[in-house]
C-alpha positions as semicolon CSV with decimal commas, in nm:
position;residue;x (nm);y (nm);z (nm)
1;M;7,512;1,576;-5,643
2;K;7,753;1,711;-5,447
3;E;8,131;1,573;-5,370
4;Q;8,166;1,451;-4,983
5;T;8,531;1,478;-4,917
6;K;8,677;1,310;-4,601
7;E;8,936;1,464;-4,366
8;I;9,185;1,271;-4,220
9;L;9,261;1,290;-3,917
10;L;9,647;1,211;-3,792
11;T;9,799;1,222;-3,421
12;K;10,166;1,384;-3,348
13;N;10,333;1,000;-3,558
14;N;10,130;1,069;-3,856
15;Q;9,875;0,789;-3,775
16;P;9,538;0,799;-3,893
17;I;9,261;0,821;-3,581
18;K;9,019;0,557;-3,689
19;E;8,670;0,653;-3,677
20;I;8,411;0,534;-3,417
21;C;8,116;0,342;-3,483
22;Y;7,809;0,383;-3,313
23;Q;7,820;0,001;-3,186
24;D;8,192;0,169;-3,031
25;M;8,001;0,452;-2,905
26;Y;7,695;0,249;-2,739
27;L;8,009;-0,048;-2,609
28;L;8,178;0,308;-2,396
29;N;7,841;0,403;-2,281
30;D;7,729;0,062;-2,137
31;T;8,082;0,069;-1,992
32;F;8,035;0,403;-1,791
33;D;7,684;0,271;-1,667
34;Q;7,847;-0,005;-1,539
35;I;8,101;0,191;-1,365
36;Q;7,817;0,461;-1,229
37;S;7,591;0,141;-1,050
38;W;7,919;0,077;-0,878
39;T;7,994;0,375;-0,720
40;E;7,767;0,380;-0,451
41;T;7,855;0,046;-0,309
42;L;8,193;0,103;-0,350
43;S;8,089;0,426;-0,175
44;V;8,000;0,187;0,173
45;L;8,274;-0,008;0,110
46;N;8,518;0,288;0,173
47;N;8,325;0,366;0,454
48;F;8,250;0,059;0,638
49;F;8,653;-0,054;0,668
50;L;8,779;0,326;0,725
51;A;8,536;0,317;0,979
52;I;8,713;-0,053;1,151
53;E;8,968;0,076;1,393
54;P;9,292;-0,136;1,358
55;F;9,326;-0,436;1,614
56;R;9,567;-0,350;1,887
């Protein structure tokens, strides 16, 4: 069998970079989906409030 070696990546402060597990990637993808679902709603709200002229 071949021996596997792990290369450890370090930050500028010589701190090891945490490995990203599948669960973290799944959670991130879910978060992106939630944010994406709000873009149309926020655009409609933004256009609504931009269309209102200030009371004079």
